[in-house]
């Protein structure tokens, strides 16, 4: 298939043909003139004919030349206009660096945007390679040449990476390198468009760091764990070394967690860190006292500011050879919990954007620290509750036993008022015992992941045992308590003590809110699961209240109904969930409630299952 010629190629071919014809005619005239002088026998007629033919030929060549000149003039004007527009475009674009390279990668054109972005003028880079814009490690690795070769092979290359300005500072650049080829596919050079996306990359990194901070810091439950995670998060992403300072019991600000990218530098920083700074000393202590961050964009370790001379923080900067530092407070409201110190020992320089970014991160870390403190205090309170409930359990059990013995004595049979009083005391003692058991369970559940002591047991036998224990309570409440077992094999691997608590709470609730109505317990099983259903015909539960039944401290029945703490069903839900099971309720107002516990039978042995929150 023939390739079509462009207009310029056609004009070029015409000019070449005219020049060739002119040379031939001119040679013919010279030959005739030479023959005229060397051969006198040539007739004058032949001479006139030759001169006429040559003159006509030269006139035709001249006319064709004028025509070609007329045709080439607009083409030349368009070329000049195109070059002017390209020059104006390159000079007008200042947000992007535009440059043209020859086939060997040397600069042939350089716009004002490139000068503004890099600091080099056009005369500084004309004829030189662009390798001076790349970091030394990239040049040593052959990255610039590799990018040119890839652009030549693929036509264009979009890439990101560090670039170096004339003053030695770095910026993160996005570069589009395009290969320029002629109509025959021969490489003529390259066009490169570069823009500074340092701030965009900083924001992307900030968002990623915030997301990582939320993922790492929230699950932690101790101040030390939060501090170590925070410093590891900052190194080497935003600092070469990071130190978290927290106030100690004596009021002095001391390092709590340290992370350093260089192991040798880490061994040098401990000596200045162990010095206790004064309260008014510049550095982390001053940040904790005032709640205001401190930024040192440029630090000369050999010539520190006067405020840092002789200080512990100044010694730290000198020992590490710090070039830039940033210290931000960890504050929750008006309370300052500590200070986070970032140190740079390389080309990184901190600015106001870094300060704003790190203050936001420090605020999130401060919340995590405060939450860890509150959780520690709450766990201490729960441990105290657990110890107190455990210690109260033994005398309460002894009291219940003594009251039961008194009630069974013959003397009480002849004293109805005494017997009635003992029955009331025994009922209140049982109620107090349930409350203590609930507090013990709450303390255990709040302590963290639950370990179940599983054993092979019969669920039906445990259900009958719980029902027998509540026989007297059911009689006192006017409830007919029955147990139905619909399957012979109801064995499984469960924690007997925890399931006893589940059944006890469910039966107590049924007797409390189903007062005067029958209560039925049904046990049934299949190949994979066992189920226990406790059904009463009492007050019933509204559909809206059923959604919050299993929340901590939630009570769905108001005044005029038997009192409760709102812990029983919450504990039931957590214990069942720890077994890998589920609990459901079906109820309508005035028609009673039906609670169904479903437990898997497959798990064996001692299993460690994390506690999960209620929905």
XYZ file of C-alpha atoms in Angstrom:
615
model
C 0.000 0.000 0.000
C 1.455 3.360 -1.093
C 1.891 6.015 1.540
C 0.390 9.425 0.691
C 2.807 12.326 0.466
C 2.296 15.400 2.568
C 2.090 18.861 1.014
C 5.593 19.722 2.170
C 6.962 16.539 0.642
C 5.284 17.337 -2.673
C 6.686 20.858 -2.728
C 10.104 19.500 -1.886
C 9.938 17.033 -4.743
C 8.881 19.842 -7.127
C 11.794 22.048 -6.069
C 14.198 19.154 -6.589
C 12.799 18.540 -10.107
C 13.085 22.248 -11.020
C 16.677 22.398 -9.861
C 17.524 19.278 -11.875
C 15.837 20.662 -15.021
C 17.603 23.993 -14.605
C 20.977 22.307 -14.283
C 20.331 20.233 -17.432
C 19.293 23.313 -19.459
C 22.220 25.292 -18.161
C 24.577 22.470 -19.164
C 22.993 22.415 -22.636
C 23.598 26.161 -23.120
C 27.200 25.826 -21.991
C 27.650 22.992 -24.493
C 26.242 25.112 -27.333
C 28.414 28.107 -26.493
C 31.456 25.886 -26.278
C 30.664 24.391 -29.690
C 30.241 27.865 -31.143
C 33.769 28.810 -30.204
C 35.443 25.518 -31.048
C 33.512 24.430 -34.138
C 33.177 27.229 -36.645
C 31.338 25.043 -39.061
C 28.194 25.030 -36.873
C 25.477 26.902 -38.690
C 24.036 30.050 -37.313
C 20.530 28.507 -37.559
C 21.447 25.654 -35.227
C 22.981 28.132 -32.795
C 19.838 30.248 -32.748
C 17.677 27.192 -32.179
C 19.859 25.999 -29.280
C 19.895 29.417 -27.638
C 16.138 29.742 -28.061
C 15.520 26.322 -26.549
C 17.833 27.048 -23.614
C 16.268 30.433 -22.992
C 12.757 28.965 -23.049
C 13.857 26.203 -20.670
C 15.461 28.662 -18.245
C 12.371 30.872 -18.416
C 10.184 27.854 -17.608
C 12.430 26.877 -14.714
C 12.336 30.460 -13.403
C 8.543 30.590 -13.675
C 8.257 27.272 -11.853
C 10.591 28.609 -9.165
C 8.395 31.661 -8.685
C 5.325 29.445 -8.406
C 7.067 27.225 -5.845
C 8.206 30.277 -3.874
C 4.619 31.518 -3.823
C 3.443 28.154 -2.536
C 6.207 27.823 0.071
C 5.675 31.290 1.571
C 2.389 30.379 3.408
C 3.952 27.124 4.586
C 6.897 29.016 6.012
C 4.562 31.549 7.640
C 2.514 28.780 9.236
C 5.698 27.191 10.516
C 6.816 30.446 12.100
C 3.337 31.001 13.568
C 3.319 27.490 14.982
C 6.700 28.053 16.611
C 5.483 31.348 18.074
C 2.347 29.737 19.507
C 4.417 26.893 20.985
C 6.761 29.420 22.575
C 3.871 31.443 23.980
C 2.270 28.267 25.336
C 5.462 27.158 27.025
C 5.985 30.570 28.586
C 2.341 30.881 29.704
C 2.267 27.538 31.528
C 3.837 28.112 34.929
C 2.171 25.373 37.008
C 3.784 22.632 34.928
C 7.356 22.107 33.853
C 7.492 21.638 30.054
C 10.664 20.660 28.275
C 11.760 19.033 25.017
C 14.624 16.578 24.721
C 16.523 15.293 21.731
C 16.786 11.598 20.967
C 19.674 11.248 23.433
C 17.766 12.881 26.271
C 19.441 16.306 26.200
C 17.374 19.458 26.827
C 16.457 21.484 23.746
C 13.628 23.626 25.178
C 12.802 24.704 28.749
C 9.774 26.757 29.828
C 9.205 29.258 32.652
C 7.244 26.665 34.664
C 10.261 24.377 34.655
C 12.435 27.214 35.909
C 9.951 28.079 38.670
C 9.592 24.453 39.741
C 13.254 23.426 39.681
C 15.172 26.707 40.062
C 17.268 26.107 36.920
C 17.064 28.613 34.053
C 16.946 27.531 30.408
C 20.590 28.487 29.825
C 21.641 26.345 32.793
C 20.178 23.133 31.405
C 20.340 23.675 27.626
C 22.152 20.781 25.987
C 22.517 18.814 29.229
C 20.771 15.629 30.375
C 17.917 15.704 32.884
C 19.811 13.452 35.283
C 20.637 16.474 37.452
C 16.924 16.610 38.379
C 16.976 13.073 39.755
C 18.323 12.031 43.186
C 21.797 10.523 43.204
C 20.544 7.065 44.142
C 18.115 7.088 41.192
C 20.890 8.152 38.807
C 23.196 5.456 40.159
C 20.452 2.903 39.566
C 20.054 4.095 35.950
C 16.450 5.205 36.420
C 16.474 8.250 34.044
C 17.884 6.228 31.132
C 15.487 3.397 31.845
C 12.541 5.806 31.706
C 13.681 7.227 28.354
C 14.071 3.751 26.926
C 10.654 2.692 28.163
C 9.028 5.852 26.745
C 10.740 5.184 23.380
C 9.479 1.597 23.413
C 5.920 2.246 24.645
C 5.355 5.745 23.231
C 4.622 7.393 26.587
C 5.387 6.856 30.262
C 3.529 8.209 33.299
C 5.562 7.938 36.496
C 5.971 9.368 39.992
C 9.117 9.853 42.028
C 11.451 12.216 43.839
C 13.035 15.089 41.914
C 15.752 17.495 43.094
C 15.686 21.291 42.837
C 18.687 23.507 42.283
C 18.941 24.265 46.030
C 19.036 20.540 46.881
C 15.485 20.230 48.210
C 13.275 17.424 46.968
C 9.725 17.332 45.664
C 7.462 14.449 44.657
C 6.803 14.760 40.923
C 4.324 13.281 38.498
C 5.903 13.089 35.036
C 4.510 12.325 31.601
C 7.295 11.463 29.140
C 6.205 11.191 25.491
C 8.325 9.994 22.580
C 8.225 12.240 19.452
C 8.593 10.461 16.100
C 8.456 11.666 12.499
C 6.122 10.377 9.796
C 8.466 7.488 9.104
C 8.475 6.395 12.757
C 12.006 7.596 13.457
C 12.579 8.947 16.997
C 13.191 12.695 16.969
C 13.137 13.385 20.713
C 10.923 13.507 23.795
C 8.474 15.888 25.416
C 8.256 15.865 29.225
C 5.510 17.402 31.375
C 6.193 17.511 35.140
C 4.142 18.786 38.055
C 4.778 18.982 41.780
C 2.317 16.713 43.670
C 4.098 16.788 47.015
C 1.071 18.211 48.838
C -1.303 15.741 47.209
C 0.954 12.870 48.204
C 1.241 14.322 51.699
C -2.554 14.346 52.010
C -2.823 10.801 50.687
C -0.186 9.670 53.175
C -1.981 11.574 55.930
C -5.274 9.853 55.155
C -3.549 6.476 55.056
C -1.775 7.221 58.329
C -5.030 8.326 59.979
C -6.717 5.125 58.841
C -3.810 3.053 60.110
C -3.852 4.957 63.413
C -7.550 4.198 63.864
C -6.929 0.536 63.140
C -3.876 0.225 65.394
C -4.691 2.464 68.359
C -8.345 1.730 69.084
C -8.104 -1.959 70.126
C -5.261 -1.239 72.598
C -6.109 -1.154 76.283
C -2.973 0.251 77.961
C -1.073 3.532 77.854
C 2.226 1.750 77.168
C 0.754 -0.233 74.281
C -0.793 2.922 72.780
C 2.498 4.820 73.079
C 4.571 2.085 71.473
C 2.085 1.699 68.633
C 2.005 5.471 68.046
C 5.788 5.870 67.822
C 6.123 2.829 65.549
C 3.412 4.333 63.358
C 5.400 7.566 62.850
C 8.776 5.933 62.053
C 9.864 6.041 59.280
C 6.682 7.382 57.698
C 6.941 10.942 59.063
C 10.095 10.925 61.205
C 13.507 9.311 61.596
C 12.966 9.140 65.362
C 9.827 9.588 67.457
C 9.483 9.916 71.233
C 6.325 10.017 73.329
C 6.642 11.995 76.582
C 4.116 11.564 79.408
C 3.950 13.166 82.862
C 4.942 10.762 85.641
C 3.543 10.493 89.169
C 6.043 13.063 90.464
C 4.992 15.596 87.816
C 8.167 15.301 85.732
C 7.837 14.731 81.992
C 9.579 11.514 81.010
C 9.869 9.403 77.809
C 7.222 6.694 77.628
C 7.881 5.154 74.211
C 10.709 5.544 71.679
C 11.063 4.476 68.047
C 14.119 5.101 65.857
C 14.847 4.085 62.279
C 18.609 3.809 62.930
C 19.670 1.279 65.571
C 22.960 3.093 66.211
C 21.141 6.384 66.746
C 18.734 4.626 69.103
C 21.643 3.621 71.349
C 22.854 7.244 71.520
C 19.596 8.947 72.391
C 18.944 7.265 75.743
C 21.532 9.225 77.719
C 19.982 12.664 76.990
C 16.493 11.186 77.336
C 17.163 10.049 80.906
C 17.909 13.616 81.968
C 14.885 15.206 83.656
C 14.177 18.579 82.001
C 13.095 21.624 83.960
C 9.474 22.727 83.769
C 10.295 25.899 81.823
C 12.804 24.226 79.513
C 12.166 24.424 75.765
C 11.083 21.087 74.393
C 8.534 18.389 75.308
C 8.250 19.533 78.934
C 7.350 23.070 77.856
C 4.824 21.694 75.334
C 3.126 19.629 78.066
C 3.014 22.649 80.402
C 1.679 25.135 77.828
C -0.252 22.897 75.441
C 1.371 24.632 72.447
C 3.494 22.827 69.876
C 7.072 23.748 68.982
C 8.425 23.707 65.427
C 12.104 23.948 64.485
C 12.126 23.834 60.679
C 15.909 24.170 60.370
C 18.250 22.896 63.068
C 22.028 23.156 63.074
C 23.181 20.598 65.635
C 26.502 22.418 66.060
C 24.938 25.862 66.590
C 21.739 25.408 68.563
C 19.500 28.341 69.560
C 20.317 29.931 72.910
C 17.117 28.556 74.454
C 18.318 24.995 73.792
C 21.905 25.388 74.962
C 22.569 23.153 77.949
C 19.046 21.690 77.914
C 18.169 18.001 77.777
C 16.255 18.504 74.522
C 19.148 20.436 72.981
C 21.539 17.635 73.936
C 19.210 15.146 72.260
C 19.187 17.211 69.049
C 22.981 17.496 69.107
C 23.629 13.797 69.774
C 21.350 12.656 66.962
C 22.420 15.350 64.476
C 18.817 16.499 64.029
C 18.092 18.770 61.069
C 14.429 19.496 61.864
C 12.111 18.791 64.804
C 8.433 19.063 65.647
C 6.810 18.574 69.061
C 2.992 18.552 69.385
C 0.793 18.169 72.487
C -1.503 15.210 73.080
C -4.575 16.980 74.372
C -8.156 15.988 75.168
C -10.115 19.192 75.591
C -8.145 21.404 77.930
C -6.180 18.502 79.423
C -2.689 17.830 78.019
C -1.827 14.148 78.411
C 1.671 14.292 76.920
C 3.799 15.386 73.981
C 4.873 13.669 70.757
C 8.328 14.642 69.481
C 9.293 14.022 65.827
C 12.940 14.260 64.798
C 14.404 14.343 61.290
C 18.073 13.589 60.682
C 17.979 13.717 56.877
C 16.497 15.854 54.105
C 12.991 15.986 55.613
C 12.013 19.475 56.833
C 8.918 20.086 58.932
C 6.595 23.005 58.231
C 3.215 24.364 59.221
C 1.419 21.743 57.150
C 3.252 19.021 59.074
C 2.346 20.717 62.343
C -1.379 20.726 61.483
C -1.241 17.124 60.318
C 0.592 15.882 63.413
C -1.672 17.839 65.778
C -4.644 15.994 64.299
C -2.887 12.650 64.679
C -1.843 13.553 68.235
C -5.452 14.407 69.096
C -6.548 10.947 67.980
C -3.726 9.347 69.929
C -4.705 11.386 72.995
C -8.239 9.994 72.784
C -6.810 6.480 72.608
C -4.621 7.209 75.654
C -7.560 8.635 77.596
C -9.721 5.673 76.653
C -6.963 3.341 77.828
C -6.832 5.196 81.157
C -10.604 5.019 81.588
C -10.621 1.343 80.661
C -7.897 0.625 83.195
C -9.861 2.427 85.890
C -13.063 0.613 84.911
C -11.315 -2.743 84.984
C -9.948 -1.922 88.427
C -13.448 -1.096 89.640
C -14.828 -4.295 88.125
C -12.083 -6.337 89.739
C -12.970 -4.757 93.076
C -16.638 -5.601 92.495
C -15.701 -9.172 91.617
C -13.560 -9.603 94.729
C -16.267 -8.086 96.949
C -18.986 -10.254 95.385
C -16.841 -13.356 95.816
C -16.079 -12.522 99.460
C -19.763 -11.846 100.196
C -20.816 -15.126 98.620
C -19.513 -17.382 101.412
C -21.260 -15.670 104.361
C -24.413 -15.330 102.273
C -24.440 -19.064 101.537
C -23.980 -19.753 105.250
C -26.854 -17.368 106.041
C -29.143 -19.128 103.544
C -28.319 -22.501 105.076
C -29.026 -21.284 108.633
C -32.332 -19.660 107.621
C -33.407 -22.856 105.866
C -32.604 -24.908 108.975
C -34.574 -22.519 111.187
C -37.534 -22.698 108.845
C -37.540 -26.507 109.034
C -37.467 -26.647 112.844
C -40.640 -27.889 114.595
C -40.935 -24.733 116.650
C -41.607 -22.698 113.510
C -44.527 -24.930 112.596
C -46.507 -23.496 115.537
C -45.496 -19.909 114.813
C -46.952 -18.879 111.438
C -45.619 -15.343 111.652
C -42.110 -16.597 112.413
C -42.276 -19.091 109.558
C -43.536 -16.440 107.173
C -40.713 -14.137 108.196
C -38.106 -16.851 107.673
C -39.536 -17.597 104.230
C -39.202 -13.906 103.353
C -35.634 -13.760 104.673
C -34.750 -16.862 102.654
C -36.249 -15.354 99.502
C -34.314 -12.132 99.940
C -31.134 -14.120 100.589
C -31.682 -16.010 97.330
C -32.265 -12.724 95.517
C -29.056 -11.309 96.987
C -27.228 -14.470 95.931
C -28.417 -14.040 92.332
C -27.292 -10.429 92.407
C -23.825 -11.441 93.637
C -23.578 -14.125 90.956
C -24.526 -11.540 88.319
C -21.869 -9.168 89.608
C -19.290 -11.941 89.466
C -20.330 -12.775 85.907
C -20.229 -9.101 84.931
C -16.722 -8.754 86.351
C -15.594 -11.843 84.456
C -17.211 -10.732 81.199
C -15.708 -7.236 81.397
C -12.208 -8.559 82.053
C -11.758 -9.504 78.375
C -11.832 -12.748 76.370
C -13.603 -15.583 78.138
C -12.153 -19.044 78.599
C -14.752 -21.804 78.761
C -14.137 -24.989 80.761
C -15.903 -27.407 78.465
C -16.902 -30.915 79.445
C -19.207 -33.564 78.065
C -22.520 -33.063 79.853
C -26.255 -33.717 79.557
C -28.282 -30.535 79.014
C -31.548 -32.213 80.033
C -30.078 -33.347 83.362
C -28.813 -29.815 84.089
C -32.235 -28.370 83.232
C -34.003 -30.749 85.655
C -31.488 -29.851 88.360
C -32.127 -26.104 87.911
C -35.900 -26.690 87.932
C -35.680 -28.671 91.196
C -33.685 -25.852 92.776
C -36.480 -23.426 91.894
C -39.376 -25.666 92.979
C -40.032 -23.808 96.211
C -39.721 -20.426 94.485
C -42.201 -21.575 91.829
C -44.655 -22.706 94.499
C -44.341 -19.374 96.302
C -44.973 -17.537 93.000
C -48.017 -19.713 92.205
C -46.369 -21.094 89.041
C -46.531 -24.665 87.878
C -42.934 -25.362 86.763
C -42.580 -28.268 84.319
C -39.735 -29.728 82.264
C -40.261 -31.586 78.959
C -37.450 -33.390 77.169
C -38.231 -34.121 73.512
C -35.015 -35.952 72.610
C -33.155 -38.709 74.391
C -29.622 -37.564 73.563
C -29.051 -33.942 74.688
C -25.354 -34.211 75.458
C -22.723 -31.802 74.255
C -19.445 -30.092 75.103
C -20.284 -27.030 77.207
C -19.230 -25.125 80.304
C -21.528 -26.532 82.992
C -21.209 -23.619 85.436
C -21.915 -20.993 82.708
C -24.955 -22.861 81.373
C -26.238 -23.202 84.928
C -26.119 -19.391 85.154
C -27.966 -19.096 81.811
C -30.802 -21.406 82.878
C -31.005 -19.903 86.377
C -31.444 -16.368 85.041
C -34.042 -17.432 82.471
C -36.094 -19.410 85.031
C -35.886 -16.585 87.580
C -37.168 -14.106 84.983
C -40.006 -16.465 83.997
C -41.111 -16.904 87.626
C -40.788 -13.170 88.312
C -42.778 -11.895 85.326
C -45.059 -14.926 84.977
C -46.299 -14.783 88.572
C -49.412 -16.947 88.985
C -49.057 -18.587 85.553
C -47.434 -21.860 84.467
C -43.781 -21.905 83.343
C -42.643 -24.572 80.900
C -39.050 -25.581 80.086
C -38.506 -27.629 76.930
C -35.261 -29.368 75.919
C -34.846 -30.701 72.379
C -31.883 -31.476 70.131
C -30.845 -32.540 66.643
C -27.573 -33.790 65.187
C -25.692 -30.483 65.448
C -27.520 -28.354 68.039
C -29.339 -28.541 71.366
C -32.073 -26.091 72.343
C -33.683 -25.002 75.590
C -36.935 -23.014 75.580
C -38.247 -21.266 78.697
C -41.850 -20.121 78.263
C -44.097 -18.201 80.634
C -47.616 -16.773 80.324
C -46.999 -13.542 82.167
C -46.649 -9.880 81.295
C -45.082 -10.220 77.866
C -42.647 -7.831 76.157
C -43.440 -5.123 73.615
C -41.795 -5.553 70.162
C -39.809 -2.316 70.559
C -38.423 -3.431 73.918
C -37.292 -6.796 72.546
C -34.488 -5.058 70.576
C -32.794 -3.828 73.770
C -33.521 -6.740 76.093
C -29.966 -8.075 76.023
C -28.225 -4.718 76.566
C -26.445 -4.015 79.806
C -28.547 -2.315 82.537
C -31.669 -2.312 80.352
C -35.026 -2.922 82.040
C -38.172 -3.208 79.944
C -40.700 -3.182 82.795
C -41.176 0.037 84.731
C -42.652 0.841 88.107
C -45.152 -1.534 89.621
C -43.245 -4.633 88.441
C -40.620 -6.688 90.246
C -37.328 -4.723 90.453
C -34.125 -5.798 88.685
C -30.631 -4.605 87.745
C -30.869 -5.139 84.000
C -27.895 -7.530 84.054
C -29.514 -10.967 83.908
C -30.380 -11.163 80.203
C -27.207 -9.310 79.238
C -25.144 -11.968 81.030
C -27.255 -14.725 79.456
C -26.633 -13.309 75.976
C -22.871 -13.038 76.549
C -22.502 -16.542 78.008
C -24.531 -18.098 75.193
C -22.569 -16.144 72.591
C -19.290 -17.298 74.163
C -20.443 -20.881 73.534
C -20.953 -20.028 69.858
C -24.730 -20.149 70.323
C -27.630 -17.727 70.051
C -30.692 -16.651 72.020
C -34.033 -15.472 70.637
C -37.221 -14.143 72.183
C -40.828 -14.329 71.029
C -43.417 -12.365 72.961
C -46.573 -10.268 72.856
C -47.938 -7.991 75.543
C -50.195 -9.943 77.915
C -49.338 -13.313 76.356
C -46.051 -14.089 78.068
C -42.562 -14.556 76.626
C -40.629 -17.466 75.129
C -36.804 -17.496 75.248
C -34.948 -20.059 73.116
C -31.255 -20.823 73.627
C -29.534 -22.684 70.783
C -26.120 -24.274 71.430
C -23.789 -26.116 69.023
C -22.797 -29.600 70.156
C -19.653 -30.074 68.041
C -16.957 -28.128 69.951
C -14.779 -30.183 72.285
C -12.120 -29.484 74.906
C -11.050 -26.157 76.407
C -11.756 -23.335 73.978
C -10.700 -19.671 74.190
C -13.436 -17.518 72.667
C -13.283 -13.711 72.544
C -16.216 -11.905 74.095
C -18.320 -9.969 71.597
C -20.602 -7.030 72.205
C -24.333 -7.301 71.946
C -26.053 -5.986 68.885
